[in-house]
PDB file of C-alpha atoms in Angstrom:
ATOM      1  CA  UNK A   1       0.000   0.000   0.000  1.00  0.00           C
ATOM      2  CA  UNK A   2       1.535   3.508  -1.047  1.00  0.00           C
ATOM      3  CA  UNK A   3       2.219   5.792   1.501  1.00  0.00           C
ATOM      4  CA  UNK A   4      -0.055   8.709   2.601  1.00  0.00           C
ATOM      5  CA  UNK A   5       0.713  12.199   1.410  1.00  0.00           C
ATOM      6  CA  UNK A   6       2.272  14.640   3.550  1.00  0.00           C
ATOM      7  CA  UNK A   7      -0.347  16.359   4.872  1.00  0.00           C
ATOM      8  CA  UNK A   8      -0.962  20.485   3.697  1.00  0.00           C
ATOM      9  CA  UNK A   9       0.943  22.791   5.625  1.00  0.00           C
ATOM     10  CA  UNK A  10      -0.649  26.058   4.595  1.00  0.00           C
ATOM     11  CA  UNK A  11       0.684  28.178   7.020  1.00  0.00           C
ATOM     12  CA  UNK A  12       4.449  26.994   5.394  1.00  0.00           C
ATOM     13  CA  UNK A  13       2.925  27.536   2.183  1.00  0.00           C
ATOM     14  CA  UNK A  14       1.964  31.074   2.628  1.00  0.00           C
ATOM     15  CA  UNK A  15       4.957  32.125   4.492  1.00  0.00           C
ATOM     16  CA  UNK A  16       7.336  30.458   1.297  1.00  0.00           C
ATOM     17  CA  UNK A  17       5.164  32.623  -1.029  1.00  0.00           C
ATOM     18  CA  UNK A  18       4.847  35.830   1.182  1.00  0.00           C
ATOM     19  CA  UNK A  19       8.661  35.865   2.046  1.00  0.00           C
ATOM     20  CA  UNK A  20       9.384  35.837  -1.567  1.00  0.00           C
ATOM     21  CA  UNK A  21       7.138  39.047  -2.394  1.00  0.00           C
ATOM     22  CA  UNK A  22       8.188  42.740  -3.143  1.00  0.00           C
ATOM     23  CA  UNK A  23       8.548  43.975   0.565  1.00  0.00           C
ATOM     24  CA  UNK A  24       6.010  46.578   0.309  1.00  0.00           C
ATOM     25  CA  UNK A  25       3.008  44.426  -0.890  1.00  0.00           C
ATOM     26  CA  UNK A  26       4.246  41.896   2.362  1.00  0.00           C
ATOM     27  CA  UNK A  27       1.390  43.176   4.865  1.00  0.00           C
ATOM     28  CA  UNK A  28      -1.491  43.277   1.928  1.00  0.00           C
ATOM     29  CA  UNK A  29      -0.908  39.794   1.023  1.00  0.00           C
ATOM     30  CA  UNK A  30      -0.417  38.397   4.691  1.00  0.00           C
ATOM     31  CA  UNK A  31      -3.878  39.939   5.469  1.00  0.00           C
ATOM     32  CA  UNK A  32      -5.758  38.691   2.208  1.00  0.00           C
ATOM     33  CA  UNK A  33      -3.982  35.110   2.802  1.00  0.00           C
ATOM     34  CA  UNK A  34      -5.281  35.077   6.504  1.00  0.00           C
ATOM     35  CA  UNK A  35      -9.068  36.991   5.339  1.00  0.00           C
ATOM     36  CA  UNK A  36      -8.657  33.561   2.400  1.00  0.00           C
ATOM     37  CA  UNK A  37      -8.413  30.940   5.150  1.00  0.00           C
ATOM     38  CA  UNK A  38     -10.641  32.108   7.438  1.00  0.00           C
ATOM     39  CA  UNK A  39     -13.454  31.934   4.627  1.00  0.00           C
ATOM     40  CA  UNK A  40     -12.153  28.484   4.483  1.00  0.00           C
ATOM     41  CA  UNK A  41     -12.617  27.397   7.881  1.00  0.00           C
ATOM     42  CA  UNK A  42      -9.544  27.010   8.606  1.00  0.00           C
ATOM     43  CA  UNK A  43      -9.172  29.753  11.357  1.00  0.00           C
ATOM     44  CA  UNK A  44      -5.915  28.551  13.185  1.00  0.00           C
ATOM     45  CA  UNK A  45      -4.288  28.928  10.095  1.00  0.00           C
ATOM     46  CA  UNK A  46      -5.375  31.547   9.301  1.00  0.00           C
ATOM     47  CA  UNK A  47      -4.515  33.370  12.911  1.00  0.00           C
ATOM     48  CA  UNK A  48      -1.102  31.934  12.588  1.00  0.00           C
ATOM     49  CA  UNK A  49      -0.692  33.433   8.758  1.00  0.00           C
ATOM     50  CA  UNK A  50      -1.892  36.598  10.547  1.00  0.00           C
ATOM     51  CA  UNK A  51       0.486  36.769  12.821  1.00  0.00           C
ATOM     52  CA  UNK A  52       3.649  36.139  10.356  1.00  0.00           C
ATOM     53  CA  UNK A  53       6.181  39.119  10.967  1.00  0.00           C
ATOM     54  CA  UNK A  54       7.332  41.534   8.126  1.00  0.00           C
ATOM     55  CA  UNK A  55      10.771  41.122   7.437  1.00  0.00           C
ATOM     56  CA  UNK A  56      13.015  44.660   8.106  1.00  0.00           C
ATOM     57  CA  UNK A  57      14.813  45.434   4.956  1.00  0.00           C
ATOM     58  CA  UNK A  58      18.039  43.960   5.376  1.00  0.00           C
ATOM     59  CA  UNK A  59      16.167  40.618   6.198  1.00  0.00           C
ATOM     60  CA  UNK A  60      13.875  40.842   3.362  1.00  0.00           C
ATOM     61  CA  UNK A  61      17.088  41.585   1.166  1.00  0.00           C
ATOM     62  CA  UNK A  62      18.630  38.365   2.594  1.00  0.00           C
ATOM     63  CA  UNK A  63      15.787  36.231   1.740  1.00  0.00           C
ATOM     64  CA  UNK A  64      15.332  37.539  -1.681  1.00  0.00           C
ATOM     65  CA  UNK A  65      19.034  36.763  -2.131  1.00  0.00           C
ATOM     66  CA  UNK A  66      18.332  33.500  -1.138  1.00  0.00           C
ATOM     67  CA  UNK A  67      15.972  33.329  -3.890  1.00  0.00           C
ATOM     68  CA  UNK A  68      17.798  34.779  -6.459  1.00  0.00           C
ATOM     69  CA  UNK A  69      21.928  34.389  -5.576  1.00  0.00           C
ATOM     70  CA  UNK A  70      21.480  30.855  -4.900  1.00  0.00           C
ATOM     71  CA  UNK A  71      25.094  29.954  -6.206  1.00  0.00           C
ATOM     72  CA  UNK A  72      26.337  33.057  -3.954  1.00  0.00           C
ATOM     73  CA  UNK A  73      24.736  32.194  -0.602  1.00  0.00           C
ATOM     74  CA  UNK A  74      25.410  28.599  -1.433  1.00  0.00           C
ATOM     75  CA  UNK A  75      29.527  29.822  -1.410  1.00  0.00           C
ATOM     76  CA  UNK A  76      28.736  32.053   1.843  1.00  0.00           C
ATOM     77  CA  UNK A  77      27.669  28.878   3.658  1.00  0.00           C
ATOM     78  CA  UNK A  78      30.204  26.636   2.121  1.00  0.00           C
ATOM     79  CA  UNK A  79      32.962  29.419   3.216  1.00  0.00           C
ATOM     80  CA  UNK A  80      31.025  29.471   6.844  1.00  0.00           C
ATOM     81  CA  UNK A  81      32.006  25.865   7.261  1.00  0.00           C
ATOM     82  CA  UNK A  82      35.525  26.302   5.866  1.00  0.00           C
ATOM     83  CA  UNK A  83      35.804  29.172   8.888  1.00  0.00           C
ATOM     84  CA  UNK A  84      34.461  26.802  11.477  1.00  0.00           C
ATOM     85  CA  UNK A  85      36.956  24.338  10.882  1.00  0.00           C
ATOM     86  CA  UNK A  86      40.067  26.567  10.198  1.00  0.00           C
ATOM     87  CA  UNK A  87      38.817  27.752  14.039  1.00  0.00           C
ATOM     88  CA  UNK A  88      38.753  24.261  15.308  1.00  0.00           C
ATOM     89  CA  UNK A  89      42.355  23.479  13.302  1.00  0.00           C
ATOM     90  CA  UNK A  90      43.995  26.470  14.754  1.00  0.00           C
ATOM     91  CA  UNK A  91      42.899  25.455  18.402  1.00  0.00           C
ATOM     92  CA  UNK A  92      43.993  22.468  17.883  1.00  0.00           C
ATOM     93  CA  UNK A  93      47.875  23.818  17.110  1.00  0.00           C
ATOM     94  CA  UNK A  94      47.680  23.690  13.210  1.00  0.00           C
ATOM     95  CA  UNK A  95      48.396  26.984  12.451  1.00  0.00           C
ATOM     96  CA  UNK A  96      46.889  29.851  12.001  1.00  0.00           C
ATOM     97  CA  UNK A  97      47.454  30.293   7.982  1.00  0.00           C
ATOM     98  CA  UNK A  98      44.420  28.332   7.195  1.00  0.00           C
ATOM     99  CA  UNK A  99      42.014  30.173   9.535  1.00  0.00           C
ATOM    100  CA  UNK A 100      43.199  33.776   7.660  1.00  0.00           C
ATOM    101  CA  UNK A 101      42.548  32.458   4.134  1.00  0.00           C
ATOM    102  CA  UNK A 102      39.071  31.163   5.421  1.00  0.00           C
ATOM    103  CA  UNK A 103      38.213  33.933   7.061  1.00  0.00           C
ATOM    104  CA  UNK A 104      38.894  36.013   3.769  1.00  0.00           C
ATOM    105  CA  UNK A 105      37.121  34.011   1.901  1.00  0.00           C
ATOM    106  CA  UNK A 106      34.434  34.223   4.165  1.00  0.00           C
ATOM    107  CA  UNK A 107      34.986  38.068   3.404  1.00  0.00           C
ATOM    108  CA  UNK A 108      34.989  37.627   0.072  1.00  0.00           C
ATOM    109  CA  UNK A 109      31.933  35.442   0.335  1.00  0.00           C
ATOM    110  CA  UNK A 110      29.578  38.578   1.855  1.00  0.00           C
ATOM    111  CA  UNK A 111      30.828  41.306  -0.153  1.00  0.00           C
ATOM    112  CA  UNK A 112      30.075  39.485  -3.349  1.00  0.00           C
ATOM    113  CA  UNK A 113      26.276  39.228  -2.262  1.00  0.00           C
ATOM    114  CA  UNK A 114      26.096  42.453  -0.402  1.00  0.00           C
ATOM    115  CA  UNK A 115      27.437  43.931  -3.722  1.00  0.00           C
ATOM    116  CA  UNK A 116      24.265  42.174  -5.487  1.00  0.00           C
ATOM    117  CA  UNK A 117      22.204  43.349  -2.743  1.00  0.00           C
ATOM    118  CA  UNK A 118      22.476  46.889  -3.952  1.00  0.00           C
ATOM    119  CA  UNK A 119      20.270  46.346  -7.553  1.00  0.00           C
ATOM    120  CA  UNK A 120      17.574  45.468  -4.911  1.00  0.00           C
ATOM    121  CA  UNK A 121      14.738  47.716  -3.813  1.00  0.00           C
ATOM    122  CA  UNK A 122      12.993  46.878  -0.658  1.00  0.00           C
ATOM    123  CA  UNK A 123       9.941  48.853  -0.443  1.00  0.00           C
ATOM    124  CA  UNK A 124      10.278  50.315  -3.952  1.00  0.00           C
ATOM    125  CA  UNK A 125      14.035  52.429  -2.687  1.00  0.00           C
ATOM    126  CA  UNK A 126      17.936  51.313  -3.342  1.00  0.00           C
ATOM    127  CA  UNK A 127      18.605  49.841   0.266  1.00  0.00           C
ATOM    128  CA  UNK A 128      20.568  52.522   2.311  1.00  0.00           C
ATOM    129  CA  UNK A 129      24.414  52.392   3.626  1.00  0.00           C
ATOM    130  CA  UNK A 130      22.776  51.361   7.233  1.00  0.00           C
ATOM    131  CA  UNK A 131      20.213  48.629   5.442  1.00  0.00           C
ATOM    132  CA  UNK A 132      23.255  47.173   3.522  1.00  0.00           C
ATOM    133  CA  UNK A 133      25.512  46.913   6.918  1.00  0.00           C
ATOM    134  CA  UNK A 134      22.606  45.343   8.719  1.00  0.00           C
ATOM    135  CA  UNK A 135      22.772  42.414   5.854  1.00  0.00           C
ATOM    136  CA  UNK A 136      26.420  42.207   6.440  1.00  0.00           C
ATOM    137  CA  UNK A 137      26.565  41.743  10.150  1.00  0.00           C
ATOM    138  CA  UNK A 138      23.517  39.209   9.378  1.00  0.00           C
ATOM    139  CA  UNK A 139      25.595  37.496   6.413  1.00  0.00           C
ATOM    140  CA  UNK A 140      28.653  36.426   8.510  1.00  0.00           C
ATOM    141  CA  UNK A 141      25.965  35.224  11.433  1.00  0.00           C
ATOM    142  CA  UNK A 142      25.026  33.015   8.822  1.00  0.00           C
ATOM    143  CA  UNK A 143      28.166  31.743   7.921  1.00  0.00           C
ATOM    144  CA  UNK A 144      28.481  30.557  11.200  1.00  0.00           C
ATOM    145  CA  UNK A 145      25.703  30.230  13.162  1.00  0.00           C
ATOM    146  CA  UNK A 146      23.533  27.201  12.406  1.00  0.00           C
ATOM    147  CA  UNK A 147      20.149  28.738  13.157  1.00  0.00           C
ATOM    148  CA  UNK A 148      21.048  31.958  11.354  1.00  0.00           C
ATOM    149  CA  UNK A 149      21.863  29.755   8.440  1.00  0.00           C
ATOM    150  CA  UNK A 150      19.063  27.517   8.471  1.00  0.00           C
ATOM    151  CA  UNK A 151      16.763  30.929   7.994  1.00  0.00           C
ATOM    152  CA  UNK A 152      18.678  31.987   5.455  1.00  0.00           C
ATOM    153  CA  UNK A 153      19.087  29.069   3.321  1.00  0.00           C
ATOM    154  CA  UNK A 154      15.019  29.017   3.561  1.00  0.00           C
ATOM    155  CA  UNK A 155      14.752  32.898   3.100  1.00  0.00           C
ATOM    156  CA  UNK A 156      12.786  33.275   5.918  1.00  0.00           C
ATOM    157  CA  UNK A 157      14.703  36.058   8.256  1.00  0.00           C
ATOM    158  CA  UNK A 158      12.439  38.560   9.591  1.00  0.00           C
ATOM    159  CA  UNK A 159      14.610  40.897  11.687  1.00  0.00           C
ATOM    160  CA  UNK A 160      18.006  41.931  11.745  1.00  0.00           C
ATOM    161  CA  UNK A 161      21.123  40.138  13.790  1.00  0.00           C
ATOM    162  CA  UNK A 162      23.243  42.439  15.532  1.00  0.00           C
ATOM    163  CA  UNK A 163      26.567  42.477  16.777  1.00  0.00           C
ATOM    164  CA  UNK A 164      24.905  40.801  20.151  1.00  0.00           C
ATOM    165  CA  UNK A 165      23.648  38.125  18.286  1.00  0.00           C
ATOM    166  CA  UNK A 166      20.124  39.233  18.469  1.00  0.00           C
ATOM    167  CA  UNK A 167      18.251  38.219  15.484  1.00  0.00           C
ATOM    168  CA  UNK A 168      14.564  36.687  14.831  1.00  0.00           C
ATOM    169  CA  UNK A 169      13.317  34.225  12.424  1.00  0.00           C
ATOM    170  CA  UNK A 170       9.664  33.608  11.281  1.00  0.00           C
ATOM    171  CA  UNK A 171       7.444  31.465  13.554  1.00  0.00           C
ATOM    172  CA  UNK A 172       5.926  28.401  12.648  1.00  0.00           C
ATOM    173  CA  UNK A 173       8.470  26.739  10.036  1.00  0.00           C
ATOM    174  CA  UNK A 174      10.650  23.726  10.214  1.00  0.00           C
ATOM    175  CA  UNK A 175      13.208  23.927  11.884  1.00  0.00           C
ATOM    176  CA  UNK A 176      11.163  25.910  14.133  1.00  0.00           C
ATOM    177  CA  UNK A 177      12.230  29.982  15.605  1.00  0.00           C
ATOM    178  CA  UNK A 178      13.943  28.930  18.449  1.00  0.00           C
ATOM    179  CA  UNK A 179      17.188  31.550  20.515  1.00  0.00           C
ATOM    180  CA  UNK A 180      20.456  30.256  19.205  1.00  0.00           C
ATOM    181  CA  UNK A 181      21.437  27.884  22.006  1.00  0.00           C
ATOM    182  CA  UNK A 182      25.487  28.432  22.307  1.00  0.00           C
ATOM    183  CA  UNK A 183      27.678  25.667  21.086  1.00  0.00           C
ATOM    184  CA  UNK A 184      29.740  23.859  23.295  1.00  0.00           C
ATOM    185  CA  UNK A 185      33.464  25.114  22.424  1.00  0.00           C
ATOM    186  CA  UNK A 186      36.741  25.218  24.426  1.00  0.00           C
ATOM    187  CA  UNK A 187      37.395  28.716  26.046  1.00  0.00           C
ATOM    188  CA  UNK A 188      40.405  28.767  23.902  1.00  0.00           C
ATOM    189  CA  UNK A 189      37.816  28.485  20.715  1.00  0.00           C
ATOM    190  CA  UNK A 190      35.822  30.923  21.879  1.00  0.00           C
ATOM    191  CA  UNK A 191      38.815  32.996  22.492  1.00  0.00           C
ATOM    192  CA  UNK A 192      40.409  32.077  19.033  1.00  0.00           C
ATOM    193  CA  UNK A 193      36.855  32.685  17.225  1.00  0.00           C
ATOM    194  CA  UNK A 194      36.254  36.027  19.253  1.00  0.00           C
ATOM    195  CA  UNK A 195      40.126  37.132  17.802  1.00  0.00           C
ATOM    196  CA  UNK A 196      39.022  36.214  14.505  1.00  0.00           C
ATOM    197  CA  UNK A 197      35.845  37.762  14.594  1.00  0.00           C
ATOM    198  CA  UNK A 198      36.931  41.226  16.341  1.00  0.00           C
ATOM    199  CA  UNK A 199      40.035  41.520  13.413  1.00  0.00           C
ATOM    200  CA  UNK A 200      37.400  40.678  10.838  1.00  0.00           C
ATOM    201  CA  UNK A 201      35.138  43.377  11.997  1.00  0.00           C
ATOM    202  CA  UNK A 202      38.559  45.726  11.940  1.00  0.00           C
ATOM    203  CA  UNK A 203      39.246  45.172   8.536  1.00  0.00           C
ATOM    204  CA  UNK A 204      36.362  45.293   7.210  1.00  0.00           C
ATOM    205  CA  UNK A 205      35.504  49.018   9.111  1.00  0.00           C
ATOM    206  CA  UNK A 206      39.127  49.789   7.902  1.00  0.00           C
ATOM    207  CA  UNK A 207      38.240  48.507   4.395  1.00  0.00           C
ATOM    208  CA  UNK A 208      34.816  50.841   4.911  1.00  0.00           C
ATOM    209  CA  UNK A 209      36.988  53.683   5.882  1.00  0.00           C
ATOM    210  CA  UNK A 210      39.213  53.048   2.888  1.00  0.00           C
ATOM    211  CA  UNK A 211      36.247  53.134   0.158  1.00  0.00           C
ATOM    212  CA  UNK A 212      34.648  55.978   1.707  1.00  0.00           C
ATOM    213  CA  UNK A 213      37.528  58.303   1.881  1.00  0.00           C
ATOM    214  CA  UNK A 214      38.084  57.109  -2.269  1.00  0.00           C
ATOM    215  CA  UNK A 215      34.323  57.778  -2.832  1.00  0.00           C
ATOM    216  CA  UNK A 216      35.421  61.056  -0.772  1.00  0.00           C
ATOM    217  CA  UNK A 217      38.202  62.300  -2.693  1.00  0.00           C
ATOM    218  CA  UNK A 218      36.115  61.668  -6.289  1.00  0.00           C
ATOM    219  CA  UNK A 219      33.171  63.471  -5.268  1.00  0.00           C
ATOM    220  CA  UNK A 220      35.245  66.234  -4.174  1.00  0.00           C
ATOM    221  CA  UNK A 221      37.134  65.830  -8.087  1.00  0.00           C
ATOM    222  CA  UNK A 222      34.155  65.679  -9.540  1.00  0.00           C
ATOM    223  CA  UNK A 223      32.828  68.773  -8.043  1.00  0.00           C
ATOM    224  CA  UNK A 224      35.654  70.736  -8.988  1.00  0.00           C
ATOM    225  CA  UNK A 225      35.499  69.853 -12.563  1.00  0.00           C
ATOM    226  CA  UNK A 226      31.602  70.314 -12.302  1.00  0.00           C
ATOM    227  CA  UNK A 227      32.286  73.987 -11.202  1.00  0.00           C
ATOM    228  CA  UNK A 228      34.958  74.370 -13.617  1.00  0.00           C
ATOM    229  CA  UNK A 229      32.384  73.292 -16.522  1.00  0.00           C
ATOM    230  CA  UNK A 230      30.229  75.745 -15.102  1.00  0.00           C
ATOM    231  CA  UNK A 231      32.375  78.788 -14.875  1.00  0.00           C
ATOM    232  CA  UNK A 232      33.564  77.826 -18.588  1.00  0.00           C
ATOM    233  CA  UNK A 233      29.789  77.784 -19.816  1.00  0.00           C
ATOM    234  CA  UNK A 234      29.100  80.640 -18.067  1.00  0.00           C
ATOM    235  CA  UNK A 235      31.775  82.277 -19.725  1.00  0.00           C
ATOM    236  CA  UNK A 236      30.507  81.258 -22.921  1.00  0.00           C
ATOM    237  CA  UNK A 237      26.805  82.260 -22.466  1.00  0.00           C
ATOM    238  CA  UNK A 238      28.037  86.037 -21.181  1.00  0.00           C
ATOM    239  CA  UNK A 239      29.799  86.111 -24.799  1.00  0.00           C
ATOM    240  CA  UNK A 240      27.188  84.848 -26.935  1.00  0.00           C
ATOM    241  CA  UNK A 241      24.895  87.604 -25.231  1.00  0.00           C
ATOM    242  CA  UNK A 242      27.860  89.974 -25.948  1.00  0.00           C
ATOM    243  CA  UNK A 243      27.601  88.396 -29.450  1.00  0.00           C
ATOM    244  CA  UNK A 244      24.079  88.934 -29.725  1.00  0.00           C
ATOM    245  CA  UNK A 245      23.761  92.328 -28.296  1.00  0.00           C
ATOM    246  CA  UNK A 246      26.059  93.612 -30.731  1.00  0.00           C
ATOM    247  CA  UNK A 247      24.616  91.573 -33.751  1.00  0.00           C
ATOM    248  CA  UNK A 248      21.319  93.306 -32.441  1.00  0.00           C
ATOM    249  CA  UNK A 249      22.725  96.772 -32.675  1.00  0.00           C
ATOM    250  CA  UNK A 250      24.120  96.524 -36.519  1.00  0.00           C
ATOM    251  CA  UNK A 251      20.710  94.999 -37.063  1.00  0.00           C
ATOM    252  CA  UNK A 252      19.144  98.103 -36.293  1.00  0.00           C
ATOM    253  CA  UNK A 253      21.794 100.486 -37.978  1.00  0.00           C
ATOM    254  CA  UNK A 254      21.632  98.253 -40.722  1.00  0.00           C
ATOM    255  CA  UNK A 255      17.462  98.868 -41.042  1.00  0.00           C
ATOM    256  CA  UNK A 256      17.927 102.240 -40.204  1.00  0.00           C
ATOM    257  CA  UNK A 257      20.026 102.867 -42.997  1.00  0.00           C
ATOM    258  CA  UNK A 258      18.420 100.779 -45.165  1.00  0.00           C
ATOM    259  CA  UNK A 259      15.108 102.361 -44.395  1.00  0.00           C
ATOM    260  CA  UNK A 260      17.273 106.309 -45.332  1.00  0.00           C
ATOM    261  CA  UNK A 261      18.255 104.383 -48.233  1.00  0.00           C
ATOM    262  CA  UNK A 262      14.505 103.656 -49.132  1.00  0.00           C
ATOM    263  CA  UNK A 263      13.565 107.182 -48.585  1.00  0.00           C
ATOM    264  CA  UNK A 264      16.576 108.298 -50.884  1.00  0.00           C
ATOM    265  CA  UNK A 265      15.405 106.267 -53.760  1.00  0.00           C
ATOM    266  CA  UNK A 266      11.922 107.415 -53.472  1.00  0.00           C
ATOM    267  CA  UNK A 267      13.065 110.854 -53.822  1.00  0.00           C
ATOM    268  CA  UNK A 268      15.508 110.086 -56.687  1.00  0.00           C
ATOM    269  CA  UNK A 269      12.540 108.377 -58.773  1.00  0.00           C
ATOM    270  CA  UNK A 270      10.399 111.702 -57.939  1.00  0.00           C
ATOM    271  CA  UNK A 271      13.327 113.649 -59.359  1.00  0.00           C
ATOM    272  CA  UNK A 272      13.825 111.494 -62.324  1.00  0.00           C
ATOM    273  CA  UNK A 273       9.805 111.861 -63.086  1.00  0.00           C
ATOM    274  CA  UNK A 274       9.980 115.590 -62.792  1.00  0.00           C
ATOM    275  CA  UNK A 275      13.374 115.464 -64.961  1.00  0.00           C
ATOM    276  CA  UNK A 276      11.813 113.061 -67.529  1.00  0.00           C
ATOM    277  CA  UNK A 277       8.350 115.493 -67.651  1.00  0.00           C
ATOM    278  CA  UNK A 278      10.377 118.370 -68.068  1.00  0.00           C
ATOM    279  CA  UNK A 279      12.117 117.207 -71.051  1.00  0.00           C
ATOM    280  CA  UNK A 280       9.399 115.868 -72.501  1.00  0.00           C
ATOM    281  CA  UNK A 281       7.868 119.102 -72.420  1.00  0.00           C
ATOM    282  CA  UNK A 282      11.212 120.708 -73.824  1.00  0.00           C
ATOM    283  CA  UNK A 283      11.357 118.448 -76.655  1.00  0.00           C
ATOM    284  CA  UNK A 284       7.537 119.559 -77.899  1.00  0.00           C
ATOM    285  CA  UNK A 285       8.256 123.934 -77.029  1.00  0.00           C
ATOM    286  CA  UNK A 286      11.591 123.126 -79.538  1.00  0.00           C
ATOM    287  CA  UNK A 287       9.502 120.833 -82.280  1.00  0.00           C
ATOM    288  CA  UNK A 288       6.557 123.954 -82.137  1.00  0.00           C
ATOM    289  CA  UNK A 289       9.032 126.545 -82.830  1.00  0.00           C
ATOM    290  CA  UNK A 290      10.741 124.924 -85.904  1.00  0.00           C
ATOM    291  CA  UNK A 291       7.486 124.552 -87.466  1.00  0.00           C
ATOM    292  CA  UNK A 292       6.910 127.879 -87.146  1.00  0.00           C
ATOM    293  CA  UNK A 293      10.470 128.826 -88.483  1.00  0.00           C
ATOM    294  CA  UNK A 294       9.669 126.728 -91.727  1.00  0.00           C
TER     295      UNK A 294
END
């Protein structure tokens, strides 16, 4: 006899479809999901659905990137285990030129998806320098904290982790929302991974520091060769009004003396009339008086 089908879980099947929306249609769609089920009779679903947490925008960023950087937060999580057991090697005397190559390529790991993180737009806006440093700190949780990881390889985060750990994860899924339970490492692990974790969060502000004094220095260049442009088409406009101005003024002696010249013909065509009626008039007087001489 075949087995029976997993039964419907349609609070997990809303939350997979609702975690993957555009953030700011989240709370609409919860609510029409929840008004949906409750028409259906199923009204503990539908109260759980209802309660389902929007995601803050560096959660809903690392969910989507779930989605959509699959082969990137795949590499994150493969480079979190790498770190875990560089720690464990260099507790255990083996060096401590593995655990610096993992925990750059850990590194390496988060920038590359916070770096596709910025052609996102929760709630309709390019996520802000404070949105994309909340996904960061939450990024190398996630590379090392199994819970953490477990929410982000589903995509359902909900609120941010913070450099105390604090983090949240959405109710009602498999593996449950539970509080990260600590794992049971040697002081000299903790130690070791604290070390690690306090020089990683050096270099990367000193990395931060580093790109924003570049980003700095070109705005600043870029200014100065916006105000130069400026100045130099200013420049140019105050001569082409020169240029016009005095184009204006020949304009108008040129009509002016155009409009004398007018005037000057007129009276030269009166004179030739007169000229031409008065010889005509001589001509006849002379023709009269030789007729009379013959």
């Amino acid at each position: 006899m075949p087995p029976s089908p997993r039964s419907r879980d349609p609070v997990n099947e809303a939350a997979g479809r609702l975690y993957g929306l555009p953030l700011e249609e989240f709370v609409r769609e919860r609510d029409a999901t929840a008004r949906e089920l409750r028409k259906a009779k199923d009204r503990e679903a539908a109260d759980a659905v209802a309660k389902l947490p929007k995601p803050s925008q560096s959660s809903w960023a690392a969910n989507t990137l779930a989605r959509e950087q699959r082969k990137l937060v795949k590499a994150l999580l493969k480079a979190g285990d790498n770190l875990r057991a560089a720690q464990e090697g260099a507790v255990a005397g083996k060096g401590a030129g593995a655990l610096r190559e993992a925990a750059a390529a850990e590194r390496e790991a988060v920038d590359a998806l916070v770096e596709a993180a910025k052609e996102l737009k929760p709630a309709g806006r390019k996520p802000t320098a404070q949105t994309l440093e909340r996904l960061r700190t939450t990024l190398h949780a996630a590379a090392t904290d199994d819970d953490v990881r477990a929410a982000l390889d589903a995509g359902r985060l909900v609120e941010d982790v913070t450099g105390g750990g604090a983090w949240g994860l959405m109710d009602g899924w498999d593996p449950p929302a539970v509080t990260p339970r600590p794992r049971k490492t040697s002081r000299k692990a903790t130690s070791a991974g604290a070390e690690s974790e306090e020089k990683a969060a050096r270099e990367r502000a000193e990395k931060d520091a580093a790109e924003q004094a570049e980003r700095r220095q070109q705005l600043e260049a870029e200014l100065r060769e916006a105000r130069a442009e400026r100045r130099s088409r200013e420049r140019e406009l105050d001569r082409a009004e020169k240029t016009v101005e005095r184009a204006a003024k020949r304009l108008e002696t040129a009509l002016a003396a155009a409009e004398d010249a007018r005037e000057q013909a007129e009276e030269a065509k009166s004179d030739l009339d007169s000229a031409r009626t008065a010889a005509e008039e001589a001509r006849d007087h002379a023709a009269r008086l030789e007729e009379q001489l013959d």
